[in-house]
CSV table of C-alpha atoms and ligand atoms in Angstrom, one decimal:
chain,number,residue,atom,x,y,z
A,290,MET,CA,101.8,122.8,81.7
A,291,GLY,CA,102.9,121.9,85.2
A,292,THR,CA,106.5,121.1,86.2
A,293,PHE,CA,108.1,119.4,89.3
A,294,GLN,CA,111.6,120.5,90.4
A,295,ILE,CA,113.2,117.7,92.4
A,296,GLU,CA,116.4,117.7,94.4
A,297,GLY,CA,117.1,114.0,94.7
A,298,GLY,CA,119.5,111.9,96.7
A,299,HIS,CA,117.9,112.4,100.1
A,300,SER,CA,116.3,109.7,102.2
A,301,LEU,CA,112.8,110.2,103.5
A,302,LYS,CA,111.1,109.3,106.8
A,303,GLY,CA,107.6,109.2,108.2
A,304,GLU,CA,104.1,108.1,107.6
A,305,ILE,CA,102.0,108.3,104.5
A,306,ILE,CA,98.2,107.8,104.3
A,307,PRO,CA,97.1,106.3,101.0
A,308,GLN,CA,94.3,108.0,99.1
A,309,GLY,CA,91.1,106.3,98.1
A,310,ALA,CA,91.4,104.0,95.1
A,311,LYS,CA,91.1,105.9,91.7
A,312,ASN,CA,89.9,102.9,89.7
A,313,GLU,CA,87.3,101.9,92.4
A,314,ALA,CA,86.0,105.4,92.8
A,315,LEU,CA,85.4,105.7,89.1
A,316,GLN,CA,83.2,102.6,89.1
A,317,ILE,CA,81.4,103.5,92.3
A,318,LEU,CA,80.6,107.1,91.1
A,319,CYS,CA,79.0,105.7,87.9
A,320,ALA,CA,76.9,103.3,90.1
A,321,VAL,CA,75.1,106.3,91.7
A,322,LEU,CA,73.2,106.6,88.4
A,323,LEU,CA,71.4,103.4,89.1
A,324,THR,CA,69.1,104.8,91.8
A,325,SER,CA,67.0,107.9,92.4
A,326,GLU,CA,67.8,107.6,96.1
A,327,LYS,CA,70.7,109.2,98.1
A,328,VAL,CA,74.1,107.5,97.9
A,329,ILE,CA,76.8,108.5,100.2
A,330,ILE,CA,80.4,107.7,99.3
A,331,GLU,CA,83.4,108.1,101.6
A,332,ASN,CA,87.1,108.3,100.8
A,333,ILE,CA,86.8,109.7,97.3
A,334,PRO,CA,90.3,110.8,96.2
A,335,ASP,CA,90.7,114.4,95.1
A,336,ILE,CA,92.4,113.7,91.8
A,337,VAL,CA,91.8,115.0,88.3
A,338,ASP,CA,90.2,111.9,86.8
A,339,VAL,CA,87.7,111.5,89.6
A,340,ASN,CA,86.9,115.3,89.6
A,341,LYS,CA,86.2,115.1,85.9
A,342,LEU,CA,83.8,112.3,86.4
A,343,ILE,CA,82.0,114.2,89.2
A,344,THR,CA,81.6,117.1,86.7
A,345,ILE,CA,80.1,114.8,84.2
A,346,LEU,CA,77.6,113.5,86.8
A,347,GLU,CA,76.7,117.1,87.7
A,348,ASN,CA,76.1,117.9,84.1
A,349,LEU,CA,73.9,114.9,83.9
A,350,GLY,CA,71.8,116.4,86.6
A,351,VAL,CA,73.0,114.4,89.6
A,352,LYS,CA,72.6,116.5,92.8
A,353,ILE,CA,76.0,116.4,94.6
A,354,GLN,CA,76.9,117.7,98.0
A,355,LYS,CA,80.3,117.6,99.7
A,356,GLN,CA,79.8,116.5,103.3
A,357,ALA,CA,83.4,116.3,104.4
A,358,LYS,CA,86.8,115.8,102.9
A,359,GLY,CA,86.4,112.8,100.5
A,360,THR,CA,82.7,112.3,101.4
A,361,PHE,CA,80.0,113.3,99.0
A,362,SER,CA,76.3,112.5,98.7
A,363,PHE,CA,74.7,111.9,95.3
A,364,ILE,CA,71.0,112.0,94.2
A,365,ALA,CA,70.3,110.9,90.6
A,366,ASP,CA,66.5,111.6,90.7
A,367,ASP,CA,66.3,114.0,87.7
A,368,ILE,CA,68.7,113.0,85.0
A,369,ASN,CA,69.2,115.3,82.0
A,370,LEU,CA,69.7,112.8,79.1
A,371,SER,CA,70.0,115.7,76.6
A,372,TYR,CA,73.5,116.4,78.0
A,373,LEU,CA,74.5,113.1,76.3
A,374,GLU,CA,73.9,114.7,72.9
A,375,SER,CA,75.7,117.9,73.6
A,376,ASP,CA,79.2,119.1,72.4
A,377,LEU,CA,80.1,119.6,76.0
A,378,PHE,CA,79.6,115.9,76.7
A,379,LYS,CA,81.8,115.0,73.7
A,380,GLU,CA,84.6,117.0,75.2
A,381,GLU,CA,84.1,116.0,78.8
A,382,GLY,CA,83.3,112.3,78.2
A,383,SER,CA,86.5,111.8,76.1
A,384,SER,CA,88.8,113.2,78.7
A,385,LEU,CA,89.2,110.1,80.9
A,386,ARG,CA,88.9,106.3,80.7
A,387,GLY,CA,86.4,106.0,83.6
A,388,SER,CA,83.6,107.9,81.8
A,389,ILE,CA,82.9,104.7,79.8
A,390,MET,CA,81.2,103.2,82.9
A,391,ILE,CA,78.3,105.7,82.8
A,392,VAL,CA,77.0,103.7,79.8
A,393,GLY,CA,75.9,100.5,81.7
A,394,PRO,CA,73.9,102.3,84.4
A,395,LEU,CA,72.3,104.7,81.9
A,396,LEU,CA,71.3,101.9,79.6
A,397,ALA,CA,69.9,99.9,82.5
A,398,ARG,CA,67.8,102.7,84.0
A,399,PHE,CA,66.9,104.9,81.0
A,400,GLY,CA,67.2,102.5,78.0
A,401,LYS,CA,70.1,104.4,76.4
A,402,GLY,CA,73.7,105.2,76.9
A,403,TYR,CA,76.2,107.1,74.7
A,404,ILE,CA,79.9,107.9,75.0
A,405,PRO,CA,82.6,109.5,72.9
A,406,ARG,CA,85.8,107.4,72.7
A,407,PRO,CA,87.1,107.7,76.2
A,408,GLY,CA,90.6,109.0,77.1
A,409,GLY,CA,93.0,107.7,79.7
A,410,ASP,CA,96.6,106.7,79.4
A,411,LYS,CA,98.1,106.3,75.9
A,412,ILE,CA,99.6,103.0,76.7
A,413,GLY,CA,98.6,100.9,73.7
A,414,ARG,CA,95.3,99.9,72.1
A,415,ARG,CA,92.4,100.1,74.5
A,416,ARG,CA,89.4,98.6,72.8
A,417,LEU,CA,85.8,98.6,74.1
A,418,ASP,CA,84.5,95.5,72.4
A,419,THR,CA,84.0,93.6,75.6
A,420,HIS,CA,81.8,96.4,77.0
A,421,PHE,CA,79.6,96.7,73.9
A,422,GLN,CA,79.4,92.9,73.2
A,423,GLY,CA,78.2,92.6,76.8
A,424,PHE,CA,75.4,95.1,76.3
A,425,ILE,CA,74.4,93.5,73.0
A,426,ASN,CA,74.2,90.1,74.8
A,427,LEU,CA,71.7,91.8,77.2
A,428,GLY,CA,69.6,92.8,74.2
A,429,ALA,CA,70.8,96.3,73.4
A,430,GLU,CA,71.2,97.7,69.9
A,431,PHE,CA,74.6,99.1,69.2
A,432,ARG,CA,75.8,101.8,66.8
A,433,TYR,CA,79.1,103.5,66.3
A,434,ASN,CA,79.8,106.7,64.4
A,435,ARG,CA,83.3,106.2,63.1
A,436,GLU,CA,83.8,109.8,62.1
A,437,GLU,CA,83.0,111.2,65.5
A,438,ARG,CA,84.2,108.1,67.3
A,439,PHE,CA,80.9,108.1,69.2
A,440,TYR,CA,79.4,105.0,70.7
A,441,GLY,CA,75.7,104.4,71.4
A,442,VAL,CA,73.5,101.6,72.9
A,443,GLU,CA,69.8,101.6,73.2
A,444,ALA,CA,67.2,99.1,74.6
A,445,PRO,CA,63.8,100.8,74.6
A,446,GLU,CA,62.1,97.5,75.7
A,447,GLY,CA,64.6,97.0,78.5
A,448,LEU,CA,67.5,94.5,79.0
A,449,LYS,CA,67.1,90.8,79.4
A,450,GLY,CA,69.5,88.6,81.4
A,451,ALA,CA,71.8,86.3,79.4
A,452,TYR,CA,74.8,83.9,79.7
A,453,MET,CA,78.1,85.4,78.5
A,454,LEU,CA,81.7,84.4,78.3
A,455,LEU,CA,83.8,87.6,78.1
A,456,ASP,CA,86.5,87.6,75.4
A,457,GLN,CA,88.8,89.1,78.0
A,458,ALA,CA,88.6,89.9,81.7
A,459,SER,CA,88.3,93.6,81.2
A,460,VAL,CA,88.1,95.6,84.4
A,461,THR,CA,85.9,98.5,83.3
A,462,GLY,CA,84.1,96.2,80.8
A,463,THR,CA,83.0,93.8,83.6
A,464,ALA,CA,81.9,96.8,85.8
A,465,ASN,CA,79.9,98.2,83.0
A,466,ILE,CA,78.1,94.9,82.2
A,467,ILE,CA,77.4,94.3,85.9
A,468,MET,CA,75.8,97.7,86.2
A,469,ALA,CA,73.6,97.0,83.2
A,470,ALA,CA,72.7,93.5,84.3
A,471,VAL,CA,71.6,94.4,87.9
A,472,LEU,CA,68.4,96.0,86.5
A,473,ALA,CA,67.9,93.5,83.6
A,474,LYS,CA,65.0,91.0,83.6
A,475,GLY,CA,66.1,87.6,84.7
A,476,THR,CA,69.4,86.0,85.3
A,477,THR,CA,72.8,87.1,83.8
A,478,THR,CA,75.8,84.9,84.1
A,479,ILE,CA,79.2,86.5,83.4
A,480,TYR,CA,82.1,84.1,83.0
A,481,ASN,CA,85.7,85.3,82.6
A,482,ALA,CA,84.7,88.3,84.7
A,483,ALA,CA,87.4,90.5,86.0
A,484,CYS,CA,87.6,90.3,89.8
A,485,GLU,CA,89.9,93.1,91.0
A,486,PRO,CA,89.1,94.5,94.4
A,487,TYR,CA,87.5,97.4,92.4
A,488,ILE,CA,84.9,95.0,91.0
A,489,GLN,CA,84.4,93.3,94.3
A,490,GLN,CA,83.8,96.6,96.0
A,491,LEU,CA,81.3,97.6,93.2
A,492,CYS,CA,79.4,94.3,93.7
A,493,LYS,CA,79.3,94.8,97.5
A,494,MET,CA,77.9,98.3,97.0
A,495,LEU,CA,75.3,97.1,94.5
A,496,ASN,CA,74.2,94.3,96.8
A,497,SER,CA,73.8,96.8,99.6
A,498,MET,CA,71.5,98.7,97.3
A,499,GLY,CA,69.3,95.7,96.8
A,500,ALA,CA,71.0,94.0,93.8
A,501,ASN,CA,71.5,90.2,93.8
A,502,ILE,CA,75.0,89.3,92.7
A,503,SER,CA,76.7,86.1,93.7
A,504,GLY,CA,80.2,84.8,93.0
A,505,VAL,CA,81.8,88.1,94.1
A,506,GLY,CA,85.6,87.8,94.0
A,507,SER,CA,85.5,85.0,91.4
A,508,ASN,CA,85.5,85.1,87.6
A,509,LEU,CA,81.9,83.7,87.5
A,510,LEU,CA,79.3,86.1,88.5
A,511,VAL,CA,75.6,85.4,88.6
A,512,ILE,CA,73.2,88.3,88.7
A,513,GLU,CA,69.5,88.0,89.3
A,514,GLY,CA,68.0,91.2,88.0
A,515,VAL,CA,65.8,93.4,90.3
A,516,THR,CA,63.4,96.1,89.3
A,517,SER,CA,64.9,99.0,91.3
A,518,LEU,CA,67.8,99.8,93.6
A,519,ASN,CA,67.9,101.9,96.8
A,520,GLY,CA,70.4,104.3,98.2
A,521,CYS,CA,73.4,103.2,100.3
A,522,ASN,CA,76.6,104.2,102.1
A,523,HIS,CA,79.9,103.1,100.6
A,524,ARG,CA,83.6,103.6,101.5
A,525,VAL,CA,86.3,103.3,98.9
A,526,LEU,CA,89.3,101.1,99.7
A,527,PRO,CA,92.8,102.6,99.9
A,528,ASP,CA,94.5,102.8,96.5
A,529,MET,CA,96.7,99.7,96.1
A,530,ILE,CA,98.5,101.3,93.2
A,531,GLU,CA,99.4,104.3,95.4
A,532,ILE,CA,100.5,101.9,98.1
A,533,GLY,CA,102.8,100.1,95.6
A,534,SER,CA,104.2,103.4,94.5
A,535,TRP,CA,105.2,104.3,98.0
A,536,ILE,CA,106.8,100.9,98.5
A,537,GLY,CA,108.9,101.6,95.4
A,538,LEU,CA,109.7,105.1,96.6
A,539,ALA,CA,110.9,103.8,100.1
A,540,ALA,CA,113.1,101.2,98.4
A,541,MET,CA,114.7,103.6,95.8
A,542,THR,CA,115.4,106.3,98.4
A,543,ARG,CA,116.5,103.8,101.1
A,544,SER,CA,113.9,105.3,103.5
A,545,GLU,CA,112.0,104.1,106.4
A,546,LEU,CA,108.3,104.6,105.6
A,547,THR,CA,105.0,103.5,107.2
A,548,ILE,CA,102.1,103.3,104.9
A,549,LYS,CA,99.0,103.6,107.1
A,550,ASP,CA,95.7,101.5,106.9
A,551,VAL,CA,96.5,99.7,103.7
A,552,SER,CA,93.8,97.1,104.0
A,553,TRP,CA,96.2,94.2,103.7
A,554,GLU,CA,93.5,91.7,102.9
A,555,ASN,CA,92.8,93.5,99.6
A,556,LEU,CA,96.4,93.7,98.4
A,557,GLY,CA,96.5,90.2,96.9
A,558,ILE,CA,99.9,89.3,95.5
A,559,ILE,CA,101.4,92.8,95.7
A,560,PRO,CA,103.3,92.5,99.0
A,561,GLU,CA,104.7,89.1,98.0
A,562,THR,CA,105.9,90.5,94.7
A,563,PHE,CA,107.8,93.3,96.4
A,564,ARG,CA,109.3,90.8,98.9
A,565,LYS,CA,110.6,88.7,96.0
A,566,LEU,CA,112.4,91.8,94.9
A,567,GLY,CA,114.1,91.9,98.3
A,568,ILE,CA,112.0,94.5,100.0
A,569,THR,CA,111.3,94.0,103.7
A,570,LEU,CA,107.6,94.7,104.4
A,571,ASN,CA,106.4,94.4,108.0
A,572,LYS,CA,102.8,94.0,108.7
A,573,VAL,CA,102.0,96.2,111.7
A,574,GLY,CA,98.3,96.0,112.4
A,575,ASP,CA,96.9,97.2,109.1
A,576,ASP,CA,99.9,99.3,108.2
A,577,ILE,CA,103.0,98.4,106.1
A,578,HIS,CA,106.2,99.3,107.8
A,579,ILE,CA,109.3,99.5,105.4
A,580,PRO,CA,112.6,99.8,107.2
A,581,ALA,CA,115.4,101.8,105.6
A,582,GLN,CA,117.3,99.2,103.5
A,583,GLU,CA,120.9,99.7,102.3
A,584,GLU,CA,120.3,97.1,99.6
A,585,TYR,CA,117.6,94.8,98.3
A,586,GLU,CA,118.4,91.6,96.5
A,587,ILE,CA,116.1,90.1,93.8
A,588,GLN,CA,115.4,86.4,94.3
A,589,GLY,CA,115.8,83.9,91.5
A,590,TYR,CA,113.6,80.8,90.9
A,591,ILE,CA,114.4,77.5,92.5
A,592,ASP,CA,116.2,76.4,89.3
A,593,GLY,CA,118.4,79.5,89.5
A,594,SER,CA,116.8,81.2,86.5
A,595,ILE,CA,116.1,84.9,86.3
A,596,LEU,CA,113.0,86.3,88.1
A,597,THR,CA,110.1,87.5,85.8
A,598,VAL,CA,107.6,90.0,87.0
A,599,ALA,CA,104.6,89.9,84.7
A,600,ASP,CA,101.1,91.4,84.8
A,601,ALA,CA,97.9,89.4,84.7
A,602,PRO,CA,94.2,89.9,85.5
A,603,TRP,CA,93.5,89.7,89.3
A,604,PRO,CA,94.6,87.8,91.4
A,605,GLY,CA,97.7,88.2,89.2
A,606,PHE,CA,100.0,91.3,89.5
A,607,THR,CA,98.4,94.5,88.3
A,608,PRO,CA,99.9,96.1,85.2
A,609,ASP,CA,99.6,99.5,86.9
A,610,LEU,CA,102.5,98.6,89.2
A,611,LEU,CA,104.9,97.3,86.6
A,612,SER,CA,106.5,100.6,85.7
A,613,ILE,CA,107.1,101.2,89.5
A,614,VAL,CA,108.6,97.8,89.9
A,615,LEU,CA,110.8,98.4,86.9
A,616,VAL,CA,112.2,101.6,88.2
A,617,MET,CA,112.8,100.1,91.6
A,618,CYS,CA,114.8,97.3,90.1
A,619,THR,CA,117.3,99.7,88.6
A,620,GLN,CA,118.9,99.9,92.1
A,621,ALA,CA,118.3,96.3,93.2
A,622,LYS,CA,121.0,93.7,93.6
A,623,GLY,CA,120.5,91.3,90.7
A,624,SER,CA,118.5,91.2,87.5
A,625,VAL,CA,114.9,90.8,86.5
A,626,LEU,CA,112.7,90.5,83.4
A,627,ILE,CA,109.7,92.8,83.4
A,628,HIS,CA,107.0,91.5,81.1
A,629,GLN,CA,104.1,93.9,80.5
A,630,LYS,CA,101.7,91.6,78.7
A,631,MET,CA,98.6,93.8,78.6
A,632,PHE,CA,99.7,97.1,77.2
A,633,GLU,CA,102.1,97.4,74.2
A,634,SER,CA,103.3,101.0,74.7
A,635,ARG,CA,103.8,101.2,78.4
A,636,LEU,CA,107.5,100.4,78.6
A,637,PHE,CA,108.9,103.0,76.2
A,638,PHE,CA,109.5,105.4,79.1
A,639,VAL,CA,112.6,103.3,80.0
A,640,ASP,CA,114.5,105.4,77.5
A,641,LYS,CA,114.5,108.2,80.1
A,642,LEU,CA,115.8,105.8,82.8
A,643,ILE,CA,118.5,104.7,80.4
A,644,ASP,CA,119.4,108.4,80.0
A,645,MET,CA,119.7,108.6,83.7
A,646,GLY,CA,122.2,105.8,83.7
A,647,ALA,CA,120.0,102.8,84.4
A,648,LYS,CA,121.0,99.4,83.0
A,649,ILE,CA,117.9,98.3,81.0
A,650,ILE,CA,117.5,96.5,77.8
A,651,LEU,CA,114.2,96.9,76.1
A,652,CYS,CA,113.9,93.5,74.5
A,653,ASP,CA,110.6,94.4,72.6
A,654,PRO,CA,107.6,96.6,73.4
A,655,HIS,CA,106.4,94.2,76.1
A,656,ARG,CA,109.6,93.1,77.8
A,657,ALA,CA,112.5,94.8,79.5
A,658,THR,CA,115.5,93.3,81.3
A,659,VAL,CA,116.8,95.4,84.2
A,660,ILE,CA,120.3,94.9,85.7
A,661,GLY,CA,120.3,96.5,89.1
A,662,HIS,CA,123.2,98.8,90.3
A,663,ASN,CA,122.8,97.8,93.9
A,664,PHE,CA,123.4,101.5,94.7
A,665,LYS,CA,127.0,101.2,93.4
A,666,SER,CA,126.2,104.2,91.2
A,667,SER,CA,123.2,106.5,91.5
A,668,LEU,CA,121.0,107.6,88.7
A,669,ARG,CA,121.8,111.0,87.1
A,670,ALA,CA,119.4,113.9,87.5
A,671,THR,CA,117.8,115.1,84.3
A,672,THR,CA,114.9,116.8,82.6
A,673,MET,CA,112.0,114.6,81.4
A,674,VAL,CA,108.4,114.6,80.4
A,675,SER,CA,105.8,112.4,82.0
A,676,PRO,CA,104.3,110.2,79.3
A,677,ASP,CA,101.5,108.5,81.4
A,678,ILE,CA,100.4,108.3,85.0
A,679,ARG,CA,102.5,105.3,86.1
A,680,ALA,CA,105.5,106.2,84.1
A,681,GLY,CA,105.2,109.7,85.5
A,682,ILE,CA,105.3,108.5,89.1
A,683,SER,CA,108.1,106.1,88.3
A,684,LEU,CA,110.2,109.0,86.9
A,685,LEU,CA,109.4,111.0,90.0
A,686,ILE,CA,110.7,108.1,92.1
A,687,ALA,CA,113.8,107.9,89.9
A,688,ALA,CA,114.4,111.7,90.3
A,689,LEU,CA,114.0,111.5,94.1
A,690,SER,CA,116.7,108.8,94.1
A,691,ALA,CA,119.0,110.5,91.7
A,692,GLU,CA,121.8,112.8,92.8
A,693,GLY,CA,121.1,116.4,91.9
A,694,ASN,CA,118.3,118.5,90.4
A,695,SER,CA,115.7,117.0,88.0
A,696,THR,CA,112.8,118.5,86.3
A,697,ILE,CA,109.6,116.7,85.2
A,698,HIS,CA,107.2,118.3,82.8
A,699,ASN,CA,103.6,117.4,81.9
A,700,ILE,CA,102.9,116.4,85.5
A,701,GLU,CA,99.2,116.7,84.8
A,702,GLN,CA,99.5,113.0,84.0
A,703,ILE,CA,100.5,112.4,87.6
A,704,ASP,CA,97.7,114.7,88.9
A,705,ARG,CA,95.2,112.3,87.2
A,706,GLY,CA,95.8,109.7,89.9
A,707,TYR,CA,97.8,111.1,92.9
A,708,GLU,CA,96.2,113.4,95.4
A,709,ASN,CA,98.1,116.4,96.7
A,710,ILE,CA,101.4,114.8,95.9
A,711,VAL,CA,103.8,117.7,96.5
A,712,GLU,CA,102.6,118.4,100.1
A,713,ARG,CA,102.5,114.7,101.0
A,714,LEU,CA,106.0,114.1,99.7
A,715,GLN,CA,107.3,117.2,101.4
A,716,ALA,CA,105.8,116.0,104.7
A,717,ILE,CA,108.1,113.0,104.6
A,718,GLY,CA,111.2,115.1,103.7
A,719,ALA,CA,111.2,115.1,99.9
A,720,LYS,CA,112.7,118.2,98.3
A,721,ILE,CA,110.1,118.8,95.6
A,722,THR,CA,108.3,122.0,94.3
A,723,ARG,CA,105.8,122.6,91.6
A,724,THR,CA,105.2,125.3,89.1
A,725,ASP,CA,102.2,125.7,86.9
A,726,SER,CA,102.3,127.8,83.8
B,933,UD1,C1,89.9,103.2,84.9
B,933,UD1,C2,90.4,101.8,85.2
B,933,UD1,O1,89.9,101.1,85.9
B,933,UD1,N1,91.5,101.5,84.5
B,933,UD1,C3,92.2,100.3,84.7
B,933,UD1,C4,91.5,99.2,83.9
B,933,UD1,O2,91.5,99.7,82.5
B,933,UD1,P1,90.5,99.0,81.4
B,933,UD1,O3,89.3,98.4,82.1
B,933,UD1,O4,90.4,100.0,80.4
B,933,UD1,O5,91.5,97.8,81.0
B,933,UD1,P2,91.0,96.3,80.5
B,933,UD1,O6,90.9,95.4,81.7
B,933,UD1,O7,89.8,96.4,79.6
B,933,UD1,O8,92.2,95.9,79.6
B,933,UD1,C5,93.5,96.4,79.8
B,933,UD1,C6,94.4,95.8,78.7
B,933,UD1,O9,94.7,94.5,78.9
B,933,UD1,C7,94.3,93.7,77.9
B,933,UD1,N2,93.8,92.4,78.5
B,933,UD1,C8,92.9,92.5,79.5
B,933,UD1,C9,92.4,91.4,80.1
B,933,UD1,C10,92.9,90.1,79.6
B,933,UD1,O10,92.5,89.1,80.1
B,933,UD1,N3,93.9,90.1,78.7
B,933,UD1,C11,94.3,91.2,78.1
B,933,UD1,O11,95.2,91.2,77.2
B,933,UD1,C12,93.3,94.5,77.1
B,933,UD1,O12,93.2,94.1,75.8
B,933,UD1,C13,93.8,95.9,77.3
B,933,UD1,O13,94.8,96.2,76.4
B,933,UD1,O14,92.1,98.0,84.0
B,933,UD1,C14,93.5,98.0,83.5
B,933,UD1,C15,94.0,96.6,83.6
B,933,UD1,O15,94.1,96.1,84.9
B,933,UD1,C16,94.3,99.0,84.3
B,933,UD1,O16,95.6,99.1,83.7
B,933,UD1,C17,93.6,100.4,84.3
B,933,UD1,O17,94.3,101.2,85.3
B,934,PEP,C1,96.0,103.0,83.1
B,934,PEP,C2,95.6,103.7,84.2
B,934,PEP,O1,94.5,104.5,84.2
B,934,PEP,P1,93.4,104.7,83.1
B,934,PEP,O2,92.7,103.4,82.8
B,934,PEP,O3,92.4,105.6,83.7
B,934,PEP,O4,94.0,105.3,81.9
B,934,PEP,C3,96.2,103.6,85.5
B,934,PEP,O5,95.6,104.0,86.5
B,934,PEP,O6,97.4,103.2,85.6
């Protein structure tokens, strides 16, 4: 188990370059299975979840070559479908959430797709009905082995386009159905589609491969099926969740930071949400410049009532930044209600912040009220265990702000989604070291 040792209470300074987006990369990597031609992807983050998916692709027979840091070529011209029935696949496929998105492309191209119950954060129920109902709508037969928790879809005669209204705007579900539908016969209409930048990027990539998807960026996608797709070059966007994490870090440590090349146009409501919490964000070209701020004051509503930050499908605020916003508010001037609507077990980590001296009331599993200290008293250093990826980075930010030495165990959770974090934080002045045992 890996551990971070952190000496907190120091302000940081400098530039930080965001990695490529984890959740986009996971979709884009699965899409290489849709063609036998060469696909080149740039800006792939070097993080555990992405590397696990690359291993799965390798075991499926995809020829993969590293061309430069973050740039790989993929050729899926000789796929080994027997891997899907192996014990190795049961182990590897269940170790991350993103593996679920190999099912759509495999079903579309080879008429069958299997997956063990995928892993990912333990942050509440994470059902897969939207994915499989979508495949059934396209004509696939579905089976589920309850004992082994193993899912399968088959369509020996091929898929047929259909109209569907998704029961929820699932991000990976929409990606999976899109990847199945691009090679289906006829027209598929997906209403209540998720439209996060991850999905928009996937659609752009698929269109550049010869797919015919319209409505990109909206919740109504129309896909005219084609018989085959060709290769392409694709570049993954900067990770908006990492960008939000660095904004939270700058605020909590009262540091001046510049986050480079953030792709402002793809950040949606994220900058405005941080501004409502009193953070100054300057747009300098495509960078975010955050000046060192002695304090940041949470704005109220026009009628004077307390601000709520809640998650929602895009263009709403992403649930993956709520833990970071929460930790940041522990030192804000004012109070806020954090409402995590999507996941029912994602706020329990606040116990650790309460141990550190934060003023938080967990109202119920979905809602927490935070009363900021306005830096009148700092958080206390402590020893903690990272429960999930975003709680993990939030605890790390708390530790960097707290006076004294903190220890965070189970940092493998953070490794899932943050590249080379120790070196990158050290480069801006953080006192952090890592031990692995
Ligand atoms: C690998 C990957 O890309 N993971 C992301 C993806 O997970 P993932 O695609 O697994 O998440 P889903 O979008 O399917 O659903 C997330 C949760 O929100 C609930 N839900 C979803 C849509 C909706 O309209 N109403 C609703 O209540 C679902 O029931 C579920 O509990 O999207 C999540 C939601 O942005 C992010 O937290 C994850 O980081
Ligand atoms: C919940 C997340 O990831 P995953 O869906 O891969 O568990 C996340 O990135 O915050």
